[in-house]
Coordinates of C-alpha atoms in Angstrom, one line a residue:
X406 CA -8.1 -35.3 33.8
X407 CA -6.7 -34.4 30.5
X408 CA -8.2 -31.4 28.5
X409 CA -9.5 -32.1 25.1
X410 CA -7.0 -30.8 22.0
X411 CA -9.3 -28.2 21.1
X412 CA -9.5 -27.1 24.9
X413 CA -5.9 -27.2 25.5
X414 CA -5.3 -24.9 22.1
X415 CA -7.7 -22.6 22.9
X416 CA -6.2 -22.2 26.4
X417 CA -2.8 -22.2 25.0
X418 CA -4.1 -19.3 22.7
X419 CA -5.5 -17.4 25.3
X420 CA -2.1 -17.4 27.3
X421 CA 0.0 -16.2 24.6
X422 CA -2.6 -12.9 24.2
X423 CA -2.6 -12.3 28.1
X424 CA 1.4 -12.5 27.8
X425 CA 1.5 -10.5 24.9
X426 CA -1.0 -7.8 26.3
X427 CA 0.8 -7.7 29.2
X428 CA 4.0 -6.9 27.1
X429 CA 2.5 -4.1 25.6
X430 CA 1.0 -2.8 28.6
X431 CA 4.6 -2.3 30.1
X432 CA 6.2 1.2 29.4
X433 CA 8.6 0.8 26.5
X434 CA 11.6 1.3 28.6
X435 CA 10.0 -2.3 30.5
X436 CA 8.9 -3.8 27.6
X437 CA 12.3 -3.5 25.9
X438 CA 13.9 -5.6 28.8
X439 CA 11.2 -8.4 29.3
X440 CA 11.7 -11.5 27.9
X441 CA 9.0 -14.4 28.4
X442 CA 9.9 -17.2 30.2
X443 CA 9.7 -20.8 29.2
X444 CA 9.0 -19.4 25.4
X445 CA 10.8 -20.8 22.4
X446 CA 11.7 -18.8 19.6
X447 CA 9.2 -18.8 16.4
X448 CA 12.2 -18.0 14.2
X449 CA 16.4 -18.3 14.2
X450 CA 18.6 -16.9 11.8
X451 CA 21.6 -18.6 11.8
X452 CA 25.1 -17.9 9.9
X453 CA 24.2 -14.8 9.2
X454 CA 26.1 -10.9 9.3
X455 CA 23.8 -9.0 11.1
X456 CA 24.2 -5.3 11.5
X457 CA 22.2 -4.3 14.3
X458 CA 22.5 -0.6 14.3
X459 CA 22.9 -0.9 18.5
X460 CA 26.2 0.5 19.7
X461 CA 25.7 -2.0 22.8
X462 CA 26.5 -4.8 19.9
X463 CA 26.8 -3.6 16.2
X464 CA 27.0 -6.7 14.8
X465 CA 26.3 -10.4 15.5
X466 CA 26.2 -14.0 13.9
X467 CA 22.2 -15.1 14.9
X468 CA 19.0 -13.6 16.0
X469 CA 15.8 -15.0 17.6
X470 CA 12.3 -13.8 17.0
X471 CA 9.3 -14.8 18.6
X472 CA 5.6 -12.9 18.4
X473 CA 7.1 -10.6 15.9
X474 CA 9.9 -9.1 18.0
X475 CA 13.5 -9.8 18.3
X476 CA 13.7 -12.1 21.4
X477 CA 17.7 -12.4 21.4
X478 CA 20.5 -10.9 19.5
X479 CA 24.2 -12.6 19.7
X480 CA 26.0 -16.0 18.8
X481 CA 24.3 -18.8 17.4
X482 CA 25.6 -20.7 20.7
X483 CA 23.4 -17.6 22.6
X484 CA 20.1 -18.0 20.8
X485 CA 20.2 -22.2 20.3
X486 CA 18.9 -22.6 24.0
X487 CA 15.4 -20.7 22.4
X488 CA 15.3 -23.3 19.9
X489 CA 12.3 -25.7 20.1
X490 CA 10.5 -28.6 18.0
X491 CA 8.4 -26.1 16.0
X492 CA 11.6 -23.3 15.5
X493 CA 12.0 -22.2 12.2
X494 CA 15.6 -22.0 11.7
X495 CA 17.0 -19.9 8.7
X496 CA 20.3 -20.6 7.4
X497 CA 21.6 -17.5 5.6
X498 CA 25.1 -18.6 4.6
X499 CA 26.7 -15.1 5.9
X500 CA 24.7 -12.6 4.1
X501 CA 24.1 -9.3 5.5
X502 CA 21.2 -8.5 7.5
X503 CA 19.9 -5.2 8.3
X504 CA 17.3 -3.2 10.2
X505 CA 14.5 -2.4 8.0
X506 CA 15.0 0.8 6.4
X507 CA 13.2 3.4 7.5
X508 CA 12.0 6.4 4.7
X509 CA 11.9 9.5 6.7
X510 CA 9.8 11.8 4.6
X511 CA 7.3 10.6 1.8
X512 CA 4.1 11.3 0.5
X513 CA 2.8 7.7 0.5
X514 CA -0.7 7.6 -1.0
X515 CA 0.4 10.3 -3.9
X516 CA 3.4 7.9 -4.5
X517 CA 1.2 4.9 -5.3
X518 CA -1.0 6.9 -7.2
X519 CA 1.7 8.1 -9.2
X520 CA 2.7 4.4 -10.2
X521 CA -0.3 4.2 -12.2
X522 CA 0.1 7.9 -13.7
X523 CA 1.8 9.5 -16.9
X524 CA 5.7 8.5 -15.9
X525 CA 8.1 11.8 -16.2
X526 CA 10.7 11.2 -14.4
X527 CA 13.9 10.7 -16.7
X528 CA 12.2 12.3 -19.7
X529 CA 15.3 14.4 -21.4
X530 CA 13.8 16.0 -24.4
X531 CA 11.0 18.0 -25.3
X532 CA 9.4 15.6 -27.8
X533 CA 9.9 12.7 -25.2
X534 CA 7.6 14.5 -22.7
X535 CA 4.7 15.0 -25.8
X536 CA 5.0 11.7 -26.6
X537 CA 4.4 10.3 -23.3
X538 CA 1.5 12.4 -22.6
X539 CA 0.3 11.5 -26.0
X540 CA 0.2 8.0 -25.3
X541 CA -1.9 8.3 -22.3
X542 CA -4.3 10.4 -24.6
X543 CA -5.1 7.2 -26.3
X544 CA -6.5 5.6 -23.4
X545 CA -8.7 8.2 -22.2
X546 CA -12.0 8.9 -23.2
X547 CA -13.0 12.9 -23.6
X548 CA -13.1 14.7 -20.4
X549 CA -11.0 12.6 -18.6
X550 CA -8.3 13.9 -17.0
X551 CA -4.4 13.5 -17.6
X552 CA -2.6 13.0 -14.5
X553 CA 1.3 12.3 -14.2
X554 CA 4.6 13.8 -12.6
X555 CA 8.2 13.7 -12.3
X556 CA 9.5 15.9 -14.9
X557 CA 12.8 18.1 -14.8
X558 CA 13.2 20.8 -17.2
X559 CA 16.8 20.9 -16.1
X560 CA 17.8 17.3 -17.9
X561 CA 16.7 18.7 -21.3
X562 CA 18.3 22.0 -21.2
X563 CA 16.1 24.2 -18.5
X564 CA 13.2 25.7 -21.1
X565 CA 10.2 25.1 -18.8
X566 CA 7.1 23.2 -20.8
X567 CA 4.3 25.4 -21.9
X568 CA 0.2 24.6 -22.8
X569 CA 0.7 25.2 -25.9
X570 CA 3.1 22.0 -25.8
X571 CA 0.2 20.1 -24.9
X572 CA -2.9 21.7 -26.3
X573 CA -3.0 19.9 -29.8
X574 CA -3.0 16.6 -28.6
X575 CA -5.3 16.7 -26.0
X576 CA -8.0 19.3 -26.8
X577 CA -10.4 17.0 -24.7
X578 CA -8.8 16.6 -21.8
X579 CA -7.6 18.4 -18.9
X580 CA -3.8 17.7 -18.5
X581 CA -2.0 18.6 -15.1
X582 CA 1.6 17.3 -14.9
X583 CA 3.6 18.1 -11.8
X584 CA 7.3 18.8 -11.7
X585 CA 9.5 16.5 -10.1
X586 CA 9.9 18.5 -6.5
X587 CA 6.1 18.9 -6.4
X588 CA 5.9 22.5 -6.4
X589 CA 5.3 23.5 -9.6
X590 CA 3.0 21.9 -12.7
X591 CA 1.9 22.3 -15.9
X592 CA -1.5 22.6 -17.1
X593 CA -3.1 22.6 -20.8
X594 CA -5.2 25.5 -21.8
X595 CA -8.2 23.3 -21.1
X596 CA -7.3 23.1 -17.5
X597 CA -6.7 26.8 -17.3
X598 CA -9.9 27.8 -18.9
X599 CA -12.0 25.2 -16.3
X600 CA -10.2 26.9 -13.2
X601 CA -10.6 30.5 -14.9
X602 CA -7.0 31.3 -15.1
X603 CA -6.4 34.0 -17.5
X604 CA -4.0 37.1 -17.9
X605 CA -6.2 39.1 -15.3
X606 CA -6.0 36.4 -12.5
X607 CA -3.8 37.7 -9.8
X608 CA -0.6 35.6 -8.2
X609 CA -1.7 34.6 -4.6
X610 CA 0.4 35.1 -1.8
X611 CA 3.5 32.9 -2.2
X612 CA 2.9 31.5 -5.2
X613 CA 3.4 32.5 -8.9
X614 CA 1.5 32.1 -12.5
X615 CA 4.2 31.8 -14.8
X616 CA 3.6 34.4 -17.9
X617 CA 4.9 35.5 -21.2
X618 CA 6.2 38.5 -22.5
X619 CA 2.6 39.3 -23.1
X620 CA 1.4 38.4 -19.7
X621 CA -0.4 35.4 -21.0
X622 CA -0.4 32.6 -18.4
X623 CA 1.7 29.7 -19.8
X624 CA 0.2 27.3 -18.0
X625 CA 3.0 27.0 -15.2
X626 CA 1.6 27.3 -11.8
X627 CA 4.1 27.6 -8.7
X628 CA 3.5 26.9 -5.2
X629 CA 0.3 28.2 -3.5
X630 CA -0.8 29.3 -7.3
X631 CA -1.3 25.4 -7.7
X632 CA -4.6 25.8 -5.3
X633 CA -6.3 27.5 -8.5
X634 CA -5.8 23.7 -10.5
X635 CA -6.3 21.7 -7.3
X636 CA -9.9 23.7 -6.8
X637 CA -11.1 22.0 -10.3
X638 CA -9.2 19.0 -9.6
X639 CA -10.5 15.5 -10.9
X640 CA -9.8 13.6 -7.1
X641 CA -8.7 10.6 -7.0
X642 CA -11.7 8.1 -5.6
X643 CA -11.5 6.3 -2.6
X644 CA -11.0 3.1 -4.4
X645 CA -8.0 4.3 -6.2
X646 CA -7.0 5.7 -3.0
X647 CA -7.2 2.7 -1.3
X648 CA -5.4 0.8 -3.8
X649 CA -2.7 3.5 -4.1
X650 CA -1.9 2.5 -0.7
X651 CA -1.4 -1.2 -1.1
X652 CA 0.8 -0.8 -4.5
X653 CA 3.1 1.8 -2.7
X654 CA 3.2 -0.6 0.3
X655 CA 4.6 -3.6 -2.3
X656 CA 6.7 -0.8 -3.7
X657 CA 8.7 -0.3 -0.6
X658 CA 9.0 -3.2 0.7
X659 CA 10.3 -4.2 -2.2
X660 CA 13.0 -1.6 -1.5
X661 CA 13.6 -3.1 2.1
X662 CA 11.7 -0.1 3.2
X663 CA 9.8 -1.6 6.5
X664 CA 8.3 2.1 8.1
X665 CA 7.3 5.5 6.0
X666 CA 7.3 8.8 7.7
X667 CA 4.2 10.0 5.8
X668 CA 4.2 13.5 5.7
X669 CA 0.9 13.6 3.8
X670 CA -0.9 15.5 0.5
X671 CA -0.5 18.7 1.7
X672 CA 1.4 21.4 -0.4
X673 CA 1.3 25.0 -0.8
X674 CA -1.7 25.8 -2.1
X675 CA -3.9 22.1 -1.5
X676 CA -6.0 21.4 1.0
X677 CA -5.5 20.6 4.6
X678 CA -8.3 18.1 4.2
X679 CA -6.9 16.0 1.7
X680 CA -4.6 14.4 4.4
X681 CA -7.6 14.1 6.7
X682 CA -9.5 12.0 4.3
X683 CA -6.6 10.0 3.5
X684 CA -6.3 8.7 7.0
X685 CA -9.9 8.4 7.8
X686 CA -10.7 7.0 4.3
X687 CA -7.7 4.8 3.5
X688 CA -5.4 4.6 6.8
X689 CA -8.0 3.5 8.9
X690 CA -9.9 1.2 6.8
X691 CA -6.4 0.0 5.8
X692 CA -6.3 -0.9 9.4
X693 CA -9.5 -2.3 10.1
X694 CA -9.5 -4.6 7.0
X695 CA -5.8 -5.8 8.5
X696 CA -4.5 -4.7 5.2
X697 CA -1.3 -2.6 6.5
X698 CA 1.8 -4.3 5.1
X699 CA 4.2 -1.8 6.7
X700 CA 4.5 0.7 9.4
X701 CA 3.5 4.4 8.9
X702 CA 4.0 7.4 11.2
X703 CA 1.5 10.2 10.0
X704 CA 2.1 14.1 10.0
X705 CA -0.6 16.3 9.5
X706 CA -1.0 20.0 8.3
X707 CA 0.2 22.1 10.9
X708 CA -3.1 24.4 10.5
X709 CA -5.1 21.1 11.5
X710 CA -3.1 20.9 15.4
X711 CA -5.7 21.1 17.6
X712 CA -7.4 18.3 15.5
X713 CA -4.4 16.2 15.8
X714 CA -4.1 16.9 19.4
X715 CA -7.5 15.9 20.3
X716 CA -7.0 12.5 18.0
X717 CA -4.0 11.9 19.9
X718 CA -5.8 12.5 23.2
X719 CA -8.0 9.8 22.6
X720 CA -6.3 7.4 20.6
X721 CA -2.8 7.7 22.1
X722 CA 0.2 8.0 20.0
X723 CA 0.4 4.7 18.6
X724 CA -3.3 3.3 17.0
X725 CA -1.7 -0.2 17.2
X726 CA 1.8 -1.8 15.3
X727 CA 0.9 -0.4 12.0
X728 CA -0.1 3.6 12.5
X729 CA 1.9 5.7 14.7
X730 CA 0.4 9.6 15.1
X731 CA 3.5 11.8 14.4
X732 CA 2.8 15.5 14.6
X733 CA 2.3 18.3 12.1
X734 CA 4.0 19.9 9.0
X735 CA 4.4 23.6 7.5
X736 CA 6.1 24.9 4.7
X737 CA 8.1 27.9 4.8
X738 CA 9.6 27.9 1.1
X739 CA 9.6 26.3 -2.3
X740 CA 12.0 24.3 -4.2
X741 CA 15.2 25.0 -5.9
X742 CA 14.2 23.5 -9.2
X743 CA 11.1 25.7 -9.3
X744 CA 13.1 28.8 -8.3
X745 CA 11.2 29.3 -5.2
X746 CA 13.7 28.2 -2.5
X747 CA 14.1 31.3 0.0
X748 CA 17.9 32.5 0.2
X749 CA 19.5 35.2 1.4
X750 CA 20.9 36.2 -2.6
X751 CA 19.0 36.5 -5.8
X752 CA 19.4 33.6 -7.9
X753 CA 21.9 33.6 -10.7
X754 CA 20.5 36.0 -13.6
X755 CA 17.3 36.7 -11.5
X756 CA 18.3 39.9 -9.6
X757 CA 14.8 40.5 -8.2
X758 CA 13.7 36.6 -7.2
X759 CA 15.0 35.7 -3.9
X760 CA 12.7 32.7 -4.0
X761 CA 9.3 32.7 -2.4
X762 CA 8.1 32.7 1.2
X763 CA 4.8 30.5 1.0
X764 CA 3.8 31.0 4.8
X765 CA 3.8 34.2 6.9
X766 CA 6.1 33.7 9.5
X767 CA 4.4 35.5 12.5
X768 CA 1.7 32.9 11.9
X769 CA 3.9 30.2 11.4
X770 CA 5.0 31.0 15.1
X771 CA 2.1 31.3 16.3
X772 CA 1.0 27.6 15.2
X773 CA 4.2 26.5 16.4
X774 CA 3.9 27.4 19.6
X775 CA 0.5 26.1 19.9
X776 CA 1.4 22.8 18.5
X777 CA 4.4 22.1 20.6
X778 CA 2.4 23.5 23.8
X779 CA -0.3 20.2 23.0
X780 CA 3.4 17.8 22.9
X781 CA 3.0 17.4 19.2
X782 CA 6.3 17.1 17.1
X783 CA 6.7 19.7 14.4
X784 CA 8.3 19.2 10.9
X785 CA 8.8 22.3 8.6
X786 CA 9.9 22.2 5.2
X787 CA 12.8 24.5 4.4
X788 CA 15.4 24.2 1.9
X789 CA 17.1 28.1 0.8
X790 CA 19.6 29.0 3.4
X791 CA 17.4 32.0 4.6
X792 CA 14.6 29.9 5.1
X793 CA 16.6 27.5 7.3
X794 CA 18.0 30.4 9.2
X795 CA 14.9 31.8 9.6
X796 CA 13.8 28.7 10.9
X797 CA 16.4 28.2 13.5
X798 CA 15.5 31.5 14.8
X799 CA 12.3 31.0 15.4
X800 CA 12.8 27.3 17.3
X801 CA 14.8 29.7 19.5
X802 CA 11.8 31.6 20.5
X803 CA 9.5 28.6 20.9
X804 CA 12.0 27.1 23.4
X805 CA 12.6 30.5 25.1
X806 CA 8.5 30.7 25.4
X807 CA 7.4 27.3 25.7
X808 CA 10.5 25.7 27.8
X809 CA 12.9 23.2 27.4
X810 CA 12.0 19.5 26.7
X811 CA 12.7 16.7 24.2
X812 CA 10.7 17.8 21.7
X813 CA 12.6 16.7 18.7
X814 CA 11.8 19.5 16.1
X815 CA 12.3 18.7 12.4
X816 CA 13.6 20.7 9.8
X817 CA 12.3 18.8 6.1
X818 CA 14.8 18.8 3.5
X819 CA 17.4 21.4 5.2
X820 CA 19.4 21.4 1.5
X821 CA 20.9 24.6 1.6
X822 CA 22.5 26.1 5.1
X823 CA 24.4 29.3 5.5
X824 CA 28.2 29.3 7.1
X825 CA 27.5 28.3 10.8
X826 CA 23.9 27.0 10.3
X827 CA 24.7 23.2 10.5
X828 CA 26.1 24.2 14.1
X829 CA 22.9 25.5 15.3
X830 CA 20.8 22.2 14.9
X831 CA 22.3 20.5 18.1
X832 CA 21.0 23.6 20.3
X833 CA 17.7 22.1 20.6
X834 CA 18.1 18.6 19.1
X835 CA 16.7 19.5 16.1
X836 CA 16.5 16.9 13.3
X837 CA 17.8 17.1 10.2
X838 CA 15.4 15.1 7.9
X839 CA 17.1 15.1 4.5
X840 CA 17.4 13.6 1.6
X841 CA 20.7 12.5 -0.5
X842 CA 19.0 11.0 -3.5
X843 CA 18.2 14.9 -4.3
X844 CA 21.7 15.5 -5.0
X845 CA 21.9 13.5 -7.8
X846 CA 19.6 16.1 -9.7
X847 CA 21.1 19.0 -8.0
X848 CA 24.4 18.7 -8.9
X849 CA 24.2 19.5 -12.3
X850 CA 22.2 22.7 -12.1
X851 CA 22.7 23.9 -8.4
X852 CA 25.6 26.3 -10.0
X853 CA 23.2 27.5 -12.6
X854 CA 20.7 28.5 -9.8
X855 CA 22.5 30.2 -7.1
X856 CA 25.9 30.4 -8.6
X857 CA 29.1 28.1 -8.2
X858 CA 30.5 29.3 -4.8
X859 CA 26.8 29.3 -3.2
X860 CA 26.2 26.1 -4.2
X861 CA 29.5 24.4 -3.3
X862 CA 29.6 25.8 0.0
X863 CA 25.9 25.2 1.4
X864 CA 24.4 21.9 -0.7
X865 CA 23.5 18.9 1.1
X866 CA 26.0 19.4 4.3
X867 CA 25.5 16.3 6.0
X868 CA 29.1 16.1 7.2
X869 CA 28.9 19.2 8.4
X870 CA 25.2 18.6 9.8
X871 CA 26.5 15.3 11.9
X872 CA 29.9 17.2 13.0
X873 CA 27.8 20.0 14.5
X874 CA 25.5 17.4 16.6
X875 CA 22.8 17.1 14.5
X876 CA 20.6 13.8 14.0
X877 CA 20.2 13.0 10.4
X878 CA 17.2 11.4 9.4
X879 CA 17.0 10.2 5.5
X880 CA 14.6 9.7 3.4
X881 CA 13.1 10.1 -0.2
X882 CA 10.5 12.3 -0.8
X883 CA 9.0 10.0 -3.2
X884 CA 7.0 10.4 -5.6
X885 CA 9.7 13.7 -6.2
X886 CA 12.6 10.5 -5.8
X887 CA 12.0 6.9 -5.9
X888 CA 12.1 5.0 -2.8
X889 CA 15.6 3.3 -2.7
X890 CA 17.5 3.5 0.8
X891 CA 20.7 1.2 -0.9
X892 CA 21.0 4.2 -4.1
X893 CA 20.4 6.9 -1.0
X894 CA 23.1 5.4 0.8
X895 CA 25.5 4.9 -1.8
X896 CA 24.7 8.4 -3.0
X897 CA 25.5 9.7 0.5
X898 CA 28.8 7.9 0.7
X899 CA 29.7 8.9 -3.4
X900 CA 28.0 12.0 -3.7
X901 CA 28.7 10.8 -7.5
X902 CA 26.0 11.7 -9.9
X903 CA 25.8 9.9 -12.9
X904 CA 28.4 10.2 -15.7
X905 CA 30.8 12.4 -13.0
X906 CA 34.2 11.0 -12.3
X907 CA 34.6 13.3 -9.1
X908 CA 32.3 13.6 -5.9
X909 CA 30.2 17.0 -6.0
X910 CA 31.6 18.5 -2.6
X911 CA 33.3 15.2 -1.1
X912 CA 34.2 16.9 2.2
X913 CA 30.2 16.0 3.0
X914 CA 30.4 12.3 2.4
X915 CA 29.2 10.0 4.4
X916 CA 30.3 6.8 5.7
X917 CA 28.4 3.3 5.4
X918 CA 28.0 3.4 9.3
X919 CA 26.7 6.6 9.3
X920 CA 24.2 6.5 6.1
X921 CA 23.0 3.0 7.6
X922 CA 22.1 5.1 10.4
X923 CA 20.6 7.7 8.9
X924 CA 18.1 5.0 7.2
X925 CA 17.5 3.1 10.6
X926 CA 18.0 3.9 14.5
X927 CA 18.3 7.6 13.7
X928 CA 15.5 7.8 11.5
X929 CA 13.5 5.8 14.4
X930 CA 14.8 8.5 16.7
X931 CA 13.5 11.8 14.7
X932 CA 10.0 10.2 14.9
X933 CA 10.0 9.4 18.7
X934 CA 9.9 5.5 17.8
X935 CA 13.3 4.4 18.4
X936 CA 11.8 2.3 21.3
X937 CA 10.2 0.2 19.0
X938 CA 12.0 0.0 15.6
X939 CA 15.5 0.8 14.4
X940 CA 17.5 -1.3 15.5
X941 CA 18.0 -5.2 16.0
X942 CA 17.7 -4.9 19.6
X943 CA 15.6 -7.2 22.1
X944 CA 12.2 -6.2 22.5
X945 CA 11.7 -4.3 19.4
X946 CA 9.9 -5.4 16.0
X947 CA 12.1 -8.1 14.1
X948 CA 11.6 -5.9 10.9
X949 CA 14.7 -6.8 8.7
X950 CA 15.9 -6.7 5.2
X951 CA 18.1 -9.7 3.5
X952 CA 21.2 -8.3 1.4
X953 CA 22.7 -10.7 -1.1
X954 CA 26.2 -9.4 0.3
X955 CA 28.1 -12.3 2.2
X956 CA 30.4 -10.3 4.3
X957 CA 30.3 -6.5 5.9
X958 CA 33.7 -6.4 3.8
X959 CA 31.2 -7.2 0.7
X960 CA 28.8 -4.8 1.6
X961 CA 31.2 -1.8 2.1
X962 CA 33.3 -2.7 -0.7
X963 CA 30.4 -2.6 -3.1
X964 CA 26.8 -2.0 -1.9
X965 CA 24.3 -4.1 -3.9
X966 CA 21.4 -2.7 -5.7
X967 CA 18.6 -4.8 -4.4
X968 CA 17.2 -7.0 -1.3
X969 CA 16.6 -10.1 -1.2
X970 CA 14.2 -10.4 0.9
X971 CA 12.0 -7.8 3.4
X972 CA 10.6 -9.2 6.8
X973 CA 8.3 -7.2 9.1
X974 CA 7.2 -8.2 12.5
X975 CA 9.3 -11.6 11.8
X976 CA 7.3 -12.5 8.7
X977 CA 8.5 -12.3 5.0
X978 CA 6.6 -9.6 3.3
X979 CA 8.8 -9.8 0.1
X980 CA 9.2 -11.2 -2.3

């Protein structure tokens, strides 16, 4: 007897759910080789130039997608047998298709908040700086905070801003404006009064309160000294942070980013609780309300490693296809721009300043050992050459004490390396999580900070790291730099800052293929998700971008500045 149409539809839906559940329960190795039988593709990409990032089949002309995953990649003839009555065929007229970009290092919710705050990136003068703040004050009631960031004093000659710049235009509004690197910020006098910062306030360990020659605080707080301000900071509401996630997601999708590694709102001096609040108040909310737009891999403050371990033990490493639990993050030093990156030699013109070690190395070792024993991936911030050497030495100790395994230590930034350090990354499979976009800012002033010879020898040594066997994972460090993978890839290939006629340290340039892999499959490997994303391979999520380029040669000759479309799980997510 024929079933009623509604019952038949329900049975078909139940069967589809059952098939999907079986696929999800299979181990990753089996899942990727699993092909549903007797099922047609939901969509076929035809007449495309597909760069897969899969060495087994680097290029293809067509791709079939079903239930959000890649069903088959190959020639058009090889996928047409998967075309059914209801299969949608997308003819791309030769356009280039890439795996969705993975940004390996962002502060995602902070980036979303920053999009709605005072924008100071690119400000090139003191007057412009002051005018931006003055415009923001006009829209605020007395007592409301003025927040913003992205300023870089080096672009206007090097002079640091001071509270005196802000006091006349914001007498009734607390002002906090973070430097582009997030390791320094400027507060007006009202904030210092609220926070109780005066000439008698001592510098905290791992931080500096910048002062005048007379000993008065200038308003600049460096690294852990920022905690003095964070303690009185007008924190964003749950609603603002939720809106920030949605805003950040739309911004990322517009740039072709389908997944980010969010290292959280944890900075030297900041509370580790903030990242956990973002997890529960924002990410779990977005997941429960089905508002997640891109995939995220979350890292939590290392001092809370036991909570992360318990969370993974209870839920597994993936809460769903959208939210993955990566591991823990810590800091060892500051940043070059704030003169707090830790070096073996002092900063030029400042013989007593070698930078800041913001975490005690014995404490860091103990927490790393415990995190590693619990199976957590460890990511640690290091920018100066001494900080990187200290971490590489520490990783040797961890392996000696905890044994050999596939742990994929991550050094976040690995920005300045001493001679021979690049070759040490391969010893334990350490990931170099780097940001090529940063070199556009550093190229103009690194020599002023650490001297020409040191800067040329040590800065952004991408080619040396690859030659030494390291895995490169590209990221933006947003909101320090904007999320813009195409710009980051172009920068890694050319190493030419705006206005430069020759590359900065040309021997460290990468090829197009190497740069693309660093933003796709290598970035996925760097967070243990290469079984699910990072390449357009059978069984992986169908996350991809379409570019305006109409051939590989066209792409290699002139990398476009934008994407035409971004797909997540086989569905159009932008525009």
